[in-house]
PDB file of C-alpha atoms in Angstrom:
ATOM      1  CA  MET T   1     -17.359 -27.887 -25.175  1.00  0.00           C
ATOM      2  CA  GLU T   2     -19.525 -25.053 -26.620  1.00  0.00           C
ATOM      3  CA  PRO T   3     -20.830 -23.814 -23.185  1.00  0.00           C
ATOM      4  CA  PHE T   4     -17.137 -23.625 -22.033  1.00  0.00           C
ATOM      5  CA  ILE T   5     -16.249 -21.458 -25.039  1.00  0.00           C
ATOM      6  CA  GLY T   6     -19.365 -19.269 -24.249  1.00  0.00           C
ATOM      7  CA  VAL T   7     -18.543 -18.952 -20.311  1.00  0.00           C
ATOM      8  CA  THR T   8     -14.770 -18.263 -21.397  1.00  0.00           C
ATOM      9  CA  ILE T   9     -15.944 -15.495 -23.982  1.00  0.00           C
ATOM     10  CA  PHE T  10     -18.398 -14.007 -21.347  1.00  0.00           C
ATOM     11  CA  ILE T  11     -15.477 -13.740 -18.839  1.00  0.00           C
ATOM     12  CA  VAL T  12     -12.930 -12.425 -21.156  1.00  0.00           C
ATOM     13  CA  MET T  13     -15.791  -9.681 -22.256  1.00  0.00           C
ATOM     14  CA  LEU T  14     -15.895  -8.545 -18.597  1.00  0.00           C
ATOM     15  CA  VAL T  15     -12.332  -9.122 -17.426  1.00  0.00           C
ATOM     16  CA  THR T  16     -10.888  -6.962 -20.635  1.00  0.00           C
ATOM     17  CA  PRO T  17     -12.585  -3.518 -19.955  1.00  0.00           C
ATOM     18  CA  VAL T  18     -11.689  -3.625 -16.193  1.00  0.00           C
ATOM     19  CA  ALA T  19      -8.036  -4.649 -16.991  1.00  0.00           C
ATOM     20  CA  CYS T  20      -7.878  -1.913 -19.549  1.00  0.00           C
ATOM     21  CA  LEU T  21      -9.262   0.610 -17.282  1.00  0.00           C
ATOM     22  CA  ARG T  22      -6.821  -0.301 -14.423  1.00  0.00           C
ATOM     23  CA  TRP T  23      -3.982  -0.263 -16.851  1.00  0.00           C
ATOM     24  CA  VAL T  24      -4.757   3.213 -17.722  1.00  0.00           C
ATOM     25  CA  LEU T  25      -6.224   4.689 -14.462  1.00  0.00           C
ATOM     26  CA  GLY T  26      -4.770   2.492 -11.715  1.00  0.00           C
ATOM     27  CA  PRO T  27      -1.938   4.610 -11.205  1.00  0.00           C
ATOM     28  CA  LEU T  28      -3.955   7.411 -10.307  1.00  0.00           C
ATOM     29  CA  ASP T  29      -6.252   5.310  -8.181  1.00  0.00           C
ATOM     30  CA  ARG T  30      -3.344   4.162  -6.268  1.00  0.00           C
ATOM     31  CA  ALA T  31      -1.824   7.609  -5.888  1.00  0.00           C
ATOM     32  CA  ALA T  32      -5.216   8.949  -4.374  1.00  0.00           C
ATOM     33  CA  LYS T  33      -5.270   6.003  -1.961  1.00  0.00           C
ATOM     34  CA  ASP T  34      -1.484   6.996  -0.613  1.00  0.00           C
ATOM     35  CA  HIS T  35      -1.794  10.481  -0.586  1.00  0.00           C
ATOM     36  CA  GLN T  36      -5.499  11.262   0.621  1.00  0.00           C
ATOM     37  CA  PHE T  37      -5.178  15.194  -0.143  1.00  0.00           C
ATOM     38  CA  PRO T  38      -8.166  16.992   0.512  1.00  0.00           C
ATOM     39  CA  VAL T  39     -10.593  17.104  -2.281  1.00  0.00           C
ATOM     40  CA  GLN T  40     -10.686  20.591  -4.107  1.00  0.00           C
ATOM     41  CA  PHE T  41     -12.696  21.630  -7.246  1.00  0.00           C
ATOM     42  CA  SER T  42     -11.848  24.293  -9.860  1.00  0.00           C
ATOM     43  CA  LEU T  43     -14.206  26.161 -12.684  1.00  0.00           C
ATOM     44  CA  ALA T  44     -12.082  24.264 -15.374  1.00  0.00           C
ATOM     45  CA  ASP T  45     -13.207  20.882 -13.375  1.00  0.00           C
ATOM     46  CA  LEU T  46     -17.014  22.240 -13.892  1.00  0.00           C
ATOM     47  CA  LEU T  47     -16.057  23.084 -17.461  1.00  0.00           C
ATOM     48  CA  CYS T  48     -14.947  19.529 -18.062  1.00  0.00           C
ATOM     49  CA  LEU T  49     -18.310  18.349 -16.600  1.00  0.00           C
ATOM     50  CA  PHE T  50     -20.055  20.092 -19.353  1.00  0.00           C
ATOM     51  CA  VAL T  51     -17.727  18.709 -22.091  1.00  0.00           C
ATOM     52  CA  LEU T  52     -18.096  14.977 -20.454  1.00  0.00           C
ATOM     53  CA  VAL T  53     -22.020  15.532 -20.442  1.00  0.00           C
ATOM     54  CA  GLN T  54     -22.076  16.860 -24.119  1.00  0.00           C
ATOM     55  CA  LEU T  55     -20.207  14.220 -25.831  1.00  0.00           C
ATOM     56  CA  PRO T  56     -22.419  11.208 -25.168  1.00  0.00           C
ATOM     57  CA  LEU T  57     -25.658  13.444 -25.001  1.00  0.00           C
ATOM     58  CA  GLY T  58     -24.355  14.696 -28.776  1.00  0.00           C
ATOM     59  CA  GLY T  59     -23.833  11.095 -29.742  1.00  0.00           C
ATOM     60  CA  LEU T  60     -27.157   9.989 -28.568  1.00  0.00           C
ATOM     61  CA  HIS T  61     -29.069  12.893 -30.101  1.00  0.00           C
ATOM     62  CA  PHE T  62     -27.118  12.104 -33.551  1.00  0.00           C
ATOM     63  CA  ALA T  63     -28.137   8.626 -33.469  1.00  0.00           C
ATOM     64  CA  LEU T  64     -31.773   9.176 -32.729  1.00  0.00           C
ATOM     65  CA  ARG T  65     -31.992  12.422 -35.059  1.00  0.00           C
ATOM     66  CA  GLY T  66     -35.424  12.761 -36.821  1.00  0.00           C
ATOM     67  CA  GLU T  67     -37.359  10.479 -33.923  1.00  0.00           C
ATOM     68  CA  LYS T  68     -40.023  11.472 -32.399  1.00  0.00           C
ATOM     69  CA  VAL T  69     -39.392  12.246 -28.684  1.00  0.00           C
ATOM     70  CA  GLU T  70     -40.695   9.602 -26.491  1.00  0.00           C
ATOM     71  CA  PRO T  71     -40.312   9.106 -22.773  1.00  0.00           C
ATOM     72  CA  GLY T  72     -37.430   6.393 -23.480  1.00  0.00           C
ATOM     73  CA  PHE T  73     -35.484   9.083 -25.249  1.00  0.00           C
ATOM     74  CA  LEU T  74     -35.922  11.294 -22.039  1.00  0.00           C
ATOM     75  CA  ILE T  75     -34.866   8.502 -19.550  1.00  0.00           C
ATOM     76  CA  ALA T  76     -31.812   7.986 -21.806  1.00  0.00           C
ATOM     77  CA  ASP T  77     -31.049  11.528 -21.774  1.00  0.00           C
ATOM     78  CA  ALA T  78     -31.194  11.488 -17.968  1.00  0.00           C
ATOM     79  CA  ALA T  79     -29.049   8.313 -17.760  1.00  0.00           C
ATOM     80  CA  VAL T  80     -26.526   9.875 -19.881  1.00  0.00           C
ATOM     81  CA  ILE T  81     -26.447  13.175 -17.376  1.00  0.00           C
ATOM     82  CA  GLY T  82     -26.463  10.906 -14.376  1.00  0.00           C
ATOM     83  CA  VAL T  83     -23.531   8.352 -15.595  1.00  0.00           C
ATOM     84  CA  SER T  84     -21.362  11.272 -16.660  1.00  0.00           C
ATOM     85  CA  ALA T  85     -21.740  13.337 -13.629  1.00  0.00           C
ATOM     86  CA  ALA T  86     -21.253  10.190 -11.494  1.00  0.00           C
ATOM     87  CA  VAL T  87     -18.036   9.604 -13.539  1.00  0.00           C
ATOM     88  CA  TRP T  88     -16.822  13.209 -13.124  1.00  0.00           C
ATOM     89  CA  TRP T  89     -17.304  13.607  -9.574  1.00  0.00           C
ATOM     90  CA  THR T  90     -15.486  10.103  -8.929  1.00  0.00           C
ATOM     91  CA  TYR T  91     -12.606  11.114 -10.991  1.00  0.00           C
ATOM     92  CA  VAL T  92     -12.283  14.753 -10.036  1.00  0.00           C
ATOM     93  CA  ARG T  93     -12.422  13.456  -6.416  1.00  0.00           C
ATOM     94  CA  THR T  94      -9.457  11.042  -7.354  1.00  0.00           C
ATOM     95  CA  LEU T  95      -7.598  13.502  -9.096  1.00  0.00           C
ATOM     96  CA  SER T  96      -7.690  15.757  -6.204  1.00  0.00           C
ATOM     97  CA  ARG T  97      -6.868  13.187  -3.615  1.00  0.00           C
ATOM     98  CA  ALA T  98      -3.931  11.961  -5.803  1.00  0.00           C
ATOM     99  CA  GLY T  99      -2.586  15.914  -5.549  1.00  0.00           C
ATOM    100  CA  ILE T 100      -3.057  16.560  -9.082  1.00  0.00           C
ATOM    101  CA  HIS T 101      -3.570  20.342  -9.091  1.00  0.00           C
ATOM    102  CA  VAL T 102      -2.198  21.718 -12.285  1.00  0.00           C
ATOM    103  CA  VAL T 103      -5.363  22.697 -14.195  1.00  0.00           C
ATOM    104  CA  SER T 104      -4.009  21.406 -17.807  1.00  0.00           C
ATOM    105  CA  HIS T 105      -3.392  17.903 -16.438  1.00  0.00           C
ATOM    106  CA  ARG T 106      -6.591  18.079 -14.881  1.00  0.00           C
ATOM    107  CA  CYS T 107      -8.513  19.200 -18.027  1.00  0.00           C
ATOM    108  CA  ILE T 108      -6.752  16.665 -20.345  1.00  0.00           C
ATOM    109  CA  ALA T 109      -7.311  13.934 -17.840  1.00  0.00           C
ATOM    110  CA  LEU T 110     -11.111  14.686 -17.613  1.00  0.00           C
ATOM    111  CA  THR T 111     -11.906  15.524 -21.006  1.00  0.00           C
ATOM    112  CA  ILE T 112      -9.389  13.333 -22.775  1.00  0.00           C
ATOM    113  CA  VAL T 113      -7.986  10.558 -20.781  1.00  0.00           C
ATOM    114  CA  LEU T 114     -11.177   9.517 -19.074  1.00  0.00           C
ATOM    115  CA  PRO T 115     -13.452   9.153 -22.040  1.00  0.00           C
ATOM    116  CA  ILE T 116     -10.920   7.396 -24.090  1.00  0.00           C
ATOM    117  CA  ALA T 117     -10.274   4.759 -21.482  1.00  0.00           C
ATOM    118  CA  PHE T 118     -13.789   3.982 -21.130  1.00  0.00           C
ATOM    119  CA  VAL T 119     -14.759   3.989 -24.628  1.00  0.00           C
ATOM    120  CA  GLY T 120     -11.596   2.390 -25.576  1.00  0.00           C
ATOM    121  CA  SER T 121     -11.855  -0.544 -22.789  1.00  0.00           C
ATOM    122  CA  ILE T 122     -15.134  -1.365 -24.380  1.00  0.00           C
ATOM    123  CA  ALA T 123     -13.852  -1.209 -27.840  1.00  0.00           C
ATOM    124  CA  VAL T 124     -11.291  -3.396 -27.317  1.00  0.00           C
ATOM    125  CA  VAL T 125     -13.656  -6.078 -26.691  1.00  0.00           C
ATOM    126  CA  ALA T 126     -16.370  -5.288 -29.080  1.00  0.00           C
ATOM    127  CA  LEU T 127     -14.524  -4.731 -32.353  1.00  0.00           C
ATOM    128  CA  PRO T 128     -13.113  -7.965 -32.798  1.00  0.00           C
ATOM    129  CA  PRO T 129     -16.492  -9.833 -32.838  1.00  0.00           C
ATOM    130  CA  ILE T 130     -18.257  -7.185 -34.698  1.00  0.00           C
ATOM    131  CA  GLY T 131     -15.320  -7.447 -37.209  1.00  0.00           C
ATOM    132  CA  LEU T 132     -15.338 -11.088 -37.791  1.00  0.00           C
ATOM    133  CA  GLU T 133     -19.500 -10.766 -38.008  1.00  0.00           C
ATOM    134  CA  LEU T 134     -19.120  -8.561 -40.820  1.00  0.00           C
ATOM    135  CA  ALA T 135     -16.305 -10.509 -42.507  1.00  0.00           C
ATOM    136  CA  SER T 136     -18.250 -13.512 -42.371  1.00  0.00           C
ATOM    137  CA  GLY T 137     -21.345 -11.771 -43.787  1.00  0.00           C
ATOM    138  CA  GLY T 138     -19.462 -10.828 -46.879  1.00  0.00           C
ATOM    139  CA  HIS T 139     -18.260  -7.560 -45.824  1.00  0.00           C
ATOM    140  CA  VAL T 140     -14.591  -8.973 -45.407  1.00  0.00           C
ATOM    141  CA  SER T 141     -12.673  -5.432 -46.067  1.00  0.00           C
ATOM    142  CA  LEU T 142     -15.007  -3.661 -43.507  1.00  0.00           C
ATOM    143  CA  GLY T 143     -14.690  -6.566 -41.049  1.00  0.00           C
ATOM    144  CA  VAL T 144     -10.594  -6.804 -41.470  1.00  0.00           C
ATOM    145  CA  ALA T 145     -10.452  -3.210 -40.693  1.00  0.00           C
ATOM    146  CA  LEU T 146     -12.421  -3.461 -37.607  1.00  0.00           C
ATOM    147  CA  VAL T 147     -10.270  -6.265 -36.116  1.00  0.00           C
ATOM    148  CA  LEU T 148      -7.138  -4.385 -37.226  1.00  0.00           C
ATOM    149  CA  ALA T 149      -8.304  -1.104 -35.614  1.00  0.00           C
ATOM    150  CA  GLU T 150      -7.327  -2.829 -32.375  1.00  0.00           C
ATOM    151  CA  LEU T 151      -3.648  -2.150 -32.836  1.00  0.00           C
ATOM    152  CA  PRO T 152      -3.903   1.775 -32.754  1.00  0.00           C
ATOM    153  CA  LEU T 153      -6.576   1.410 -30.247  1.00  0.00           C
ATOM    154  CA  PHE T 154      -3.963  -0.238 -28.079  1.00  0.00           C
ATOM    155  CA  GLY T 155      -1.399   2.590 -29.112  1.00  0.00           C
ATOM    156  CA  VAL T 156      -3.997   5.238 -27.824  1.00  0.00           C
ATOM    157  CA  LEU T 157      -4.519   3.277 -24.585  1.00  0.00           C
ATOM    158  CA  TYR T 158      -0.862   2.786 -24.083  1.00  0.00           C
ATOM    159  CA  GLY T 159      -0.426   6.659 -24.473  1.00  0.00           C
ATOM    160  CA  ARG T 160      -3.427   7.444 -22.172  1.00  0.00           C
ATOM    161  CA  ALA T 161      -1.663   5.115 -19.496  1.00  0.00           C
ATOM    162  CA  LYS T 162       1.719   7.175 -19.905  1.00  0.00           C
ATOM    163  CA  PHE T 163      -0.043  10.434 -19.388  1.00  0.00           C
ATOM    164  CA  THR T 164      -1.500   9.237 -16.329  1.00  0.00           C
ATOM    165  CA  ARG T 165       1.605   7.962 -14.736  1.00  0.00           C
ATOM    166  CA  SER T 166       3.368  11.136 -16.099  1.00  0.00           C
ATOM    167  CA  ILE T 167       0.812  13.422 -14.041  1.00  0.00           C
ATOM    168  CA  VAL T 168       1.044  11.311 -11.006  1.00  0.00           C
ATOM    169  CA  ALA T 169       4.721  11.185 -10.769  1.00  0.00           C
ATOM    170  CA  PRO T 170       5.342  14.963  -9.585  1.00  0.00           C
ATOM    171  CA  ALA T 171       2.880  14.235  -6.749  1.00  0.00           C
ATOM    172  CA  GLU T 172       4.578  10.957  -5.819  1.00  0.00           C
ATOM    173  CA  ALA T 173       7.851  13.003  -5.809  1.00  0.00           C
ATOM    174  CA  GLN T 174       6.418  15.910  -3.524  1.00  0.00           C
ATOM    175  CA  ARG T 175       5.060  13.341  -1.162  1.00  0.00           C
ATOM    176  CA  LYS T 176       8.435  11.389  -0.822  1.00  0.00           C
ATOM    177  CA  PRO T 177      10.261  14.078   1.286  1.00  0.00           C
ATOM    178  CA  MET T 178       7.067  14.616   3.415  1.00  0.00           C
ATOM    179  CA  ASP T 179       6.948  10.910   4.257  1.00  0.00           C
ATOM    180  CA  ASP T 180      10.749  10.901   5.084  1.00  0.00           C
ATOM    181  CA  GLY T 181      10.392  13.699   7.267  1.00  0.00           C
ATOM    182  CA  LEU T 182       7.336  12.247   8.987  1.00  0.00           C
ATOM    183  CA  ARG T 183       9.392   9.131   9.559  1.00  0.00           C
ATOM    184  CA  ARG T 184      12.559  10.940  11.261  1.00  0.00           C
ATOM    185  CA  LYS T 185      10.113  12.719  13.562  1.00  0.00           C
ATOM    186  CA  GLU T 186       8.533   9.089  14.639  1.00  0.00           C
ATOM    187  CA  ALA T 187      12.055   7.614  14.906  1.00  0.00           C
ATOM    188  CA  GLN T 188      13.318  10.284  17.259  1.00  0.00           C
TER     189      GLN T 188
END
């Protein structure tokens, strides 16, 4: 029975973050696949890249403050920069292909929605086991607080999912008249 429980927990820990990301970012991905607008970058997108790189680097340097600089530390820096840049590149391309050209929407999506979606999707899985472990170790109030932190986290993820749908809706409305016109021309 124990191997079954372990495998089930492992599957849930893999599937849940992917499901959260699809829930929050899925409409944007579908719009990008449907529309295929050309990829365009702006200076604001580059500013968002700096924010996306600085947030995890700041967290990493804060966590390791006072430590002697070792090669592993520099490798971690390079990995954070590489992953942040790759995520930014992918998401900017997706925003462009989905037809999201309003600068404020792009900046909010890149600096708020994207980090919250990634961190939140991992936290949804990580908080309950950590909270239960703390509660069983004698820190009941902290453990319960971490488990209860799931409720506002789901609220934040829900808000990000609603925002994603709200910025995709105008691009969808813009595309439908174009599609209808193309269908009429093809029918003639």
